[in-house]
Structures are given as C-alpha cells and as structure tokens.
One Martini backbone bead per residue (centre of mass of N, CA, C, O) as a GRO file, in nm:
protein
  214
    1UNK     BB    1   0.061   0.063  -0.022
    2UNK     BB    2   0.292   0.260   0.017
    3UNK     BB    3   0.389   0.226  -0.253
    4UNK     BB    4   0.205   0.311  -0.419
    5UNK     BB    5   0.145   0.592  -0.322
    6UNK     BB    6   0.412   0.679  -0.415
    7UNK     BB    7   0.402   0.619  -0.715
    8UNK     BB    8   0.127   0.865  -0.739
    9UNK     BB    9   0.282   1.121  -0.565
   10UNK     BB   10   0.316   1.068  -0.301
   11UNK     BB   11   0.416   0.981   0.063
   12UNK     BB   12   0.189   0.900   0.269
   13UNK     BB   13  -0.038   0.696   0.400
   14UNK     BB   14  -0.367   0.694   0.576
   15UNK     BB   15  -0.395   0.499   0.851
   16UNK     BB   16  -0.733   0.572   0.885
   17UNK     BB   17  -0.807   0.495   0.545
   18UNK     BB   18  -0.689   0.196   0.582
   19UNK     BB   19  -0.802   0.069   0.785
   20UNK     BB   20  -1.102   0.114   0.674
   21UNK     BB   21  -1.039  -0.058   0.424
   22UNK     BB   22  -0.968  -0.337   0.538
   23UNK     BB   23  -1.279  -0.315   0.746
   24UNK     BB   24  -1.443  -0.352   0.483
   25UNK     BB   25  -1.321  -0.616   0.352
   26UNK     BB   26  -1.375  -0.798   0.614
   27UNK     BB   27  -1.689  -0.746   0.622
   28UNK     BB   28  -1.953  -0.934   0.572
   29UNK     BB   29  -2.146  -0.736   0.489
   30UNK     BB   30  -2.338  -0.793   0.215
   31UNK     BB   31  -2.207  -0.852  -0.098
   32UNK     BB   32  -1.918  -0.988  -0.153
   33UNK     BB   33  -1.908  -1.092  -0.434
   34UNK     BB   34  -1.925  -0.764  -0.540
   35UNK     BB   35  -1.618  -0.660  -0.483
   36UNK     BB   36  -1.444  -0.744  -0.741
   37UNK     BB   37  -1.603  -0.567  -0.899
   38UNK     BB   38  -1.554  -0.288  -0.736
   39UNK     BB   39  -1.236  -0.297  -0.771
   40UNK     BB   40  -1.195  -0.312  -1.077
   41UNK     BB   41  -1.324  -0.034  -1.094
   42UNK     BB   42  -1.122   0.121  -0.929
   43UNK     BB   43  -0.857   0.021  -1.111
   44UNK     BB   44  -0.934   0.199  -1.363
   45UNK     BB   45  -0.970   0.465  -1.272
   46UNK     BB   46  -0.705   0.503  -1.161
   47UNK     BB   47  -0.554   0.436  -1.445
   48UNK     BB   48  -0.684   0.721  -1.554
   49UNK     BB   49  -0.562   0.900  -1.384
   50UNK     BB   50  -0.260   0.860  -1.441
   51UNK     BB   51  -0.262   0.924  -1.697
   52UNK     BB   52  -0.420   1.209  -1.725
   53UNK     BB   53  -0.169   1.295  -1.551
   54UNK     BB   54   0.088   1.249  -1.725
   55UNK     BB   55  -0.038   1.425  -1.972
   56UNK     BB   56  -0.016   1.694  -1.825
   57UNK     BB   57   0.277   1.701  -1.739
   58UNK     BB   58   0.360   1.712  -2.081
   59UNK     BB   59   0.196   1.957  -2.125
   60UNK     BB   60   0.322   2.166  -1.907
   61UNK     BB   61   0.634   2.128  -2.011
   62UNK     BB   62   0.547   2.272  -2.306
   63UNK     BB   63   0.451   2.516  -2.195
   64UNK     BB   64   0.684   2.629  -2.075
   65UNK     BB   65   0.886   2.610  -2.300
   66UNK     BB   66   0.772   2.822  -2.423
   67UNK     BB   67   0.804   3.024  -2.252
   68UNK     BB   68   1.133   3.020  -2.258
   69UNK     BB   69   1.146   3.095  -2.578
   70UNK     BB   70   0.973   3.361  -2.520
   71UNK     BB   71   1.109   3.507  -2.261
   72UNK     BB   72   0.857   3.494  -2.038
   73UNK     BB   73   0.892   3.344  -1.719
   74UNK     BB   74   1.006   3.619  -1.567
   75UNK     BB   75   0.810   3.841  -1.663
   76UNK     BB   76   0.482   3.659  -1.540
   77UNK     BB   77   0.618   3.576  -1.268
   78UNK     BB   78   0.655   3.864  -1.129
   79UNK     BB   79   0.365   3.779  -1.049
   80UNK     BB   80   0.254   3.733  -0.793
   81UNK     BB   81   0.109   3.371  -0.775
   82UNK     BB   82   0.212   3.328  -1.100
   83UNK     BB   83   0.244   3.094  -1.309
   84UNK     BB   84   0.358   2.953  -1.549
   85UNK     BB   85   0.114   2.783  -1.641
   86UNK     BB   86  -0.113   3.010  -1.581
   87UNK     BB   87   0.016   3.198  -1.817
   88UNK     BB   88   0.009   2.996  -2.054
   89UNK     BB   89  -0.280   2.978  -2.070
   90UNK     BB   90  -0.380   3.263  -2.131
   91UNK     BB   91  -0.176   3.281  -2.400
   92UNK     BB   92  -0.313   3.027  -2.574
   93UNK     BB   93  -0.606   3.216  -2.571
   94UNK     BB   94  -0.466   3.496  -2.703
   95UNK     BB   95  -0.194   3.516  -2.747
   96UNK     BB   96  -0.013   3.809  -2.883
   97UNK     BB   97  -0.122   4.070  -2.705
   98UNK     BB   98  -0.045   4.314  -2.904
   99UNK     BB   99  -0.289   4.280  -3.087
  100UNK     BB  100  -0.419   4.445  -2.839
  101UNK     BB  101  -0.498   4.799  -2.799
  102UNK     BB  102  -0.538   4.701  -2.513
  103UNK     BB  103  -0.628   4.584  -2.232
  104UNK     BB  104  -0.967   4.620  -2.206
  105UNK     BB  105  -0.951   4.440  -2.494
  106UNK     BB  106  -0.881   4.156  -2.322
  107UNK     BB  107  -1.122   4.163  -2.108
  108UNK     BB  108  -1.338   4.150  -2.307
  109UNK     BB  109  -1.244   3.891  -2.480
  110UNK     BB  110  -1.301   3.726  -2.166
  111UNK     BB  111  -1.585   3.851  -2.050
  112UNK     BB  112  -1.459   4.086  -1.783
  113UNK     BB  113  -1.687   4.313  -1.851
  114UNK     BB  114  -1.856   4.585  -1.739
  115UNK     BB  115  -2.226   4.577  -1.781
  116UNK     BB  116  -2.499   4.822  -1.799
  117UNK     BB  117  -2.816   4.822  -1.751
  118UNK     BB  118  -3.029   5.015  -2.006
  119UNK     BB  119  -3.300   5.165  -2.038
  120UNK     BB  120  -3.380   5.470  -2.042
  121UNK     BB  121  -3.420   5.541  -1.709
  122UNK     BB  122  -3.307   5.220  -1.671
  123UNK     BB  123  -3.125   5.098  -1.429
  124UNK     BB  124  -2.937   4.859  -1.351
  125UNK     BB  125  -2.696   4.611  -1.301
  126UNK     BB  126  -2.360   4.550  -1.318
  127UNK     BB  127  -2.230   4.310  -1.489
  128UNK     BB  128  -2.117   4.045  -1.705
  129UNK     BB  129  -2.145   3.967  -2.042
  130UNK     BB  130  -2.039   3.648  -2.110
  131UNK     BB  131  -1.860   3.681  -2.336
  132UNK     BB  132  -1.625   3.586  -2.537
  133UNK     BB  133  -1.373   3.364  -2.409
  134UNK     BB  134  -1.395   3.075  -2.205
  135UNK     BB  135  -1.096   2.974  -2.177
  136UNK     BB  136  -0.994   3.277  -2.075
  137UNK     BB  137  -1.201   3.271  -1.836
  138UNK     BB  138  -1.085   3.029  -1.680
  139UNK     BB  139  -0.843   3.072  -1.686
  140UNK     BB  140  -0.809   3.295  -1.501
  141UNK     BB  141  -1.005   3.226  -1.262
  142UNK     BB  142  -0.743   2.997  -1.183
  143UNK     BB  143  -0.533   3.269  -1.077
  144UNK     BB  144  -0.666   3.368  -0.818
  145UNK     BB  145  -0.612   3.189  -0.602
  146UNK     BB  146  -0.301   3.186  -0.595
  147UNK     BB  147  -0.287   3.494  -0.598
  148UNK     BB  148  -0.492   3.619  -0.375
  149UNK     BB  149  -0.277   3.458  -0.158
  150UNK     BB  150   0.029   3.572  -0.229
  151UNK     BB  151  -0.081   3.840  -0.300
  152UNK     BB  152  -0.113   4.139  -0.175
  153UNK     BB  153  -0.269   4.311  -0.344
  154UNK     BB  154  -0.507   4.112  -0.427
  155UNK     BB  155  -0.578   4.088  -0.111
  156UNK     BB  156  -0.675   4.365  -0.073
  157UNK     BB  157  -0.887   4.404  -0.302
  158UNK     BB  158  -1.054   4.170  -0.173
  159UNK     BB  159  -1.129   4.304   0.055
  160UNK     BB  160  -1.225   4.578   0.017
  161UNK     BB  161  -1.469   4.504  -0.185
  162UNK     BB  162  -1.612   4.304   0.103
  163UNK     BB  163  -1.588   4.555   0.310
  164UNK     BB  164  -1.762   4.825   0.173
  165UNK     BB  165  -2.032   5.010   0.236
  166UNK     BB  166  -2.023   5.084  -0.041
  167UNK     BB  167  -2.065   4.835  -0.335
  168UNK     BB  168  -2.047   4.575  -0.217
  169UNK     BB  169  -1.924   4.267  -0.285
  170UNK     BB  170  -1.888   3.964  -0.356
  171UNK     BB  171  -1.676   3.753  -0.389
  172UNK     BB  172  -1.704   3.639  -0.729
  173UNK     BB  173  -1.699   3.927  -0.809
  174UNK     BB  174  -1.417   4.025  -0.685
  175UNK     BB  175  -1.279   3.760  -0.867
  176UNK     BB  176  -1.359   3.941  -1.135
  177UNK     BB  177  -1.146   4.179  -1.030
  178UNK     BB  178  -0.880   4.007  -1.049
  179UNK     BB  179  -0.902   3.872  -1.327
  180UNK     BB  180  -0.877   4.128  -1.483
  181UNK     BB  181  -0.588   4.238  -1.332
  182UNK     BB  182  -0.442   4.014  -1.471
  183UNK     BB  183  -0.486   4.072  -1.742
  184UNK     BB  184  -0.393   4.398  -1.745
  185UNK     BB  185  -0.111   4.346  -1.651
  186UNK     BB  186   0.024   4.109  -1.844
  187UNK     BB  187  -0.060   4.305  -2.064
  188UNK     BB  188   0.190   4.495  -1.986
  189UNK     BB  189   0.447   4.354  -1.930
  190UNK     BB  190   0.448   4.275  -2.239
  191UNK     BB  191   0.455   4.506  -2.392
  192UNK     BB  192   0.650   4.672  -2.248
  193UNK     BB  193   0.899   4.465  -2.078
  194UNK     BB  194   0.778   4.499  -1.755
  195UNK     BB  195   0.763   4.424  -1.465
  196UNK     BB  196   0.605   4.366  -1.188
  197UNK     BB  197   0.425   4.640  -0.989
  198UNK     BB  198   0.318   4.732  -0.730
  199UNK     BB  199   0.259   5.048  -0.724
  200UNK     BB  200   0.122   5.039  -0.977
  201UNK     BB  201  -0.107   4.858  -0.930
  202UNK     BB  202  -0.184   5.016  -0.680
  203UNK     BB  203  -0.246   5.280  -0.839
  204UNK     BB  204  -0.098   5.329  -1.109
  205UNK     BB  205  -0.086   5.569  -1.415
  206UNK     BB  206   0.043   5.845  -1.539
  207UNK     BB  207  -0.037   6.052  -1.806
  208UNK     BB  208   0.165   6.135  -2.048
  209UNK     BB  209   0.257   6.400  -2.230
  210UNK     BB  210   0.334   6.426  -2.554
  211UNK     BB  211   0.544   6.501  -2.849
  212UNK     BB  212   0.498   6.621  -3.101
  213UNK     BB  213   0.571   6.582  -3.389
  214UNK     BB  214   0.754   6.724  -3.669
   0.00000   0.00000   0.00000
C-alpha cells in the first residue's frame, strides 16, 4: 500500500484511510460477491486518473518549455502568484497579447469587462457581459485562487472590495475583478516588457503628454 501510493505521487498513506478500507475488506456485511468486481472497477478508475496525470504533466512541461523559448517566464512570473503554467495557459487562449489596442480589449476579449443594462431612464445592476472566448475566462478565473493568496496587493484588494460599506461586492464579483486585473497588468508588462510593479498595480500610472512630432 505504501508503495503504491509513493509509486502515484504521494508520500505517505493515511493510515486511519488504509484501516478503515480493510475494515470494510473484511466486513462481512454486504454482498461479498460483488466486492471484486467493484474493486476492479476502482482500479480502472485509478488507472484512468493516473494516465491522464502523466499526459497533463508532459502538456504542462510543453507549455513552460514555449514559455522559456519566447523569454517570457521570468517577466510573467514576476506576478506574485501566477505560476508559469498559469500564464501560458491565458496566452494560449490570448495569442500574442500585443494584437490587442489595450488592455480593456484583452479583458473585453474574455469577457470580464463590466456591462451596466439600461432602458431608458431604467439603470439595472452592471453585470459581466459573458461575452467573449470562455476557455480565456477560464483560464483566468483559475489563476485568481493562487494570486489573491500570494499577491499582498490583489489580497488588499479583495478585502476592500468585500469589505467597503457602499457597493460591496460577494466573493464571486470581487474575484472577477480580481481576474481581470491580472489580465490587465499580464498585458502591460508583456506589451511593455517592464516586470510587474507592485506600487504601479495599486495605483496605477499617471498619463504623460507626449511631444508632437515634428
């Protein structure tokens, strides 16, 4: 048993699980019958999970490898939180992030820009429009778990957020401004190719005048 589950990427089994699975083993209770056919179908299952762990860890090392080729993964890592396998699966669904005029246009893209329904003199409440490419919404929505834990500023921000007395938001919203906003900053420092800057992220940048060209 021990064996076994080192052999599947564990360390150690839990042996209040292993007692009570051969408490049940030798129970008599039951139709014993059917016990070996219900154990060979756990062990399909198994075998099912196990497969399609190696194909998942030889796609993940795929997409690092292009990550590492296109010298982007020290620049996308500088995001506390966001794993390299997490940014490459949003530029997977994105492209190269430069096609888009702005950020606004990547977050719009995957359909976490906020739409506020209005009739006439009638303002409703401003939803996410559900919009736009779904495996990028996805993709995002996945990177928020580890960021919002990691990251102080998208922690500070989830706090305000849920926690400020006019037009608080629940979780869900909170974590999809969340998710956008790792959308927007992922796209400036890709665009820009300056790491990720925490005191930039919470504040942001004042826009400078540029000079006419001549």
């Amino acid at each position: 048993m021990r064996k076994e589950i080192i052999r599947r990427g564990r360390k150690k089994p839990c042996m209040r699980i292993v007692q009570a699975l051969f408490a049940a083993l030798s129970d008599p209770a039951g139709v014993t019958a059917h016990r070996p056919g219900a154990l060979e179908r756990v062990g399909l299952v198994l075998t099912d999970w196990l497969d399609t762990h190696h194909r998942m860890t030889g796609t993940e090392a795929r997409m690092t490898a292009i990550l590492d080729r296109l010298q982007l993964t020290d620049l996308v890592t500088s995001i506390p939180g966001l794993s390299a396998i997490g940014a490459a699966a949003i530029l997977a669904e994105t492209g190269d992030p430069h096609r888009f005029a702005s950020a606004r246009a990547l977050v719009k893209h995957a359909g976490l820009a906020p739409r506020e329904k209005m009739s006439g003199t009638f303002i409703g409440r401003t939803k996410l429009t559900g919009q736009g490419r779904p495996g990028l919404r996805l993709a995002a929505w996945r990177t928020v778990w580890g960021a919002q834990r990691a990251n102080p500023v998208y922690a500070a921000r989830f706090t305000h957020l849920t926690t400020r007395e006019q037009n608080k938001l629940t979780v869900t919203q909170a974590q999809a401004v969340i998710a956008a906003a790792i959308l927007r900053q992922l796209h400036a420092i890709i665009t820009t190719g300056r790491a990720w800057d925490p005191a930039i992220a919470t504040h942001g940048t004042r826009t400078e005048t540029l000079p006419l060209a001549a």
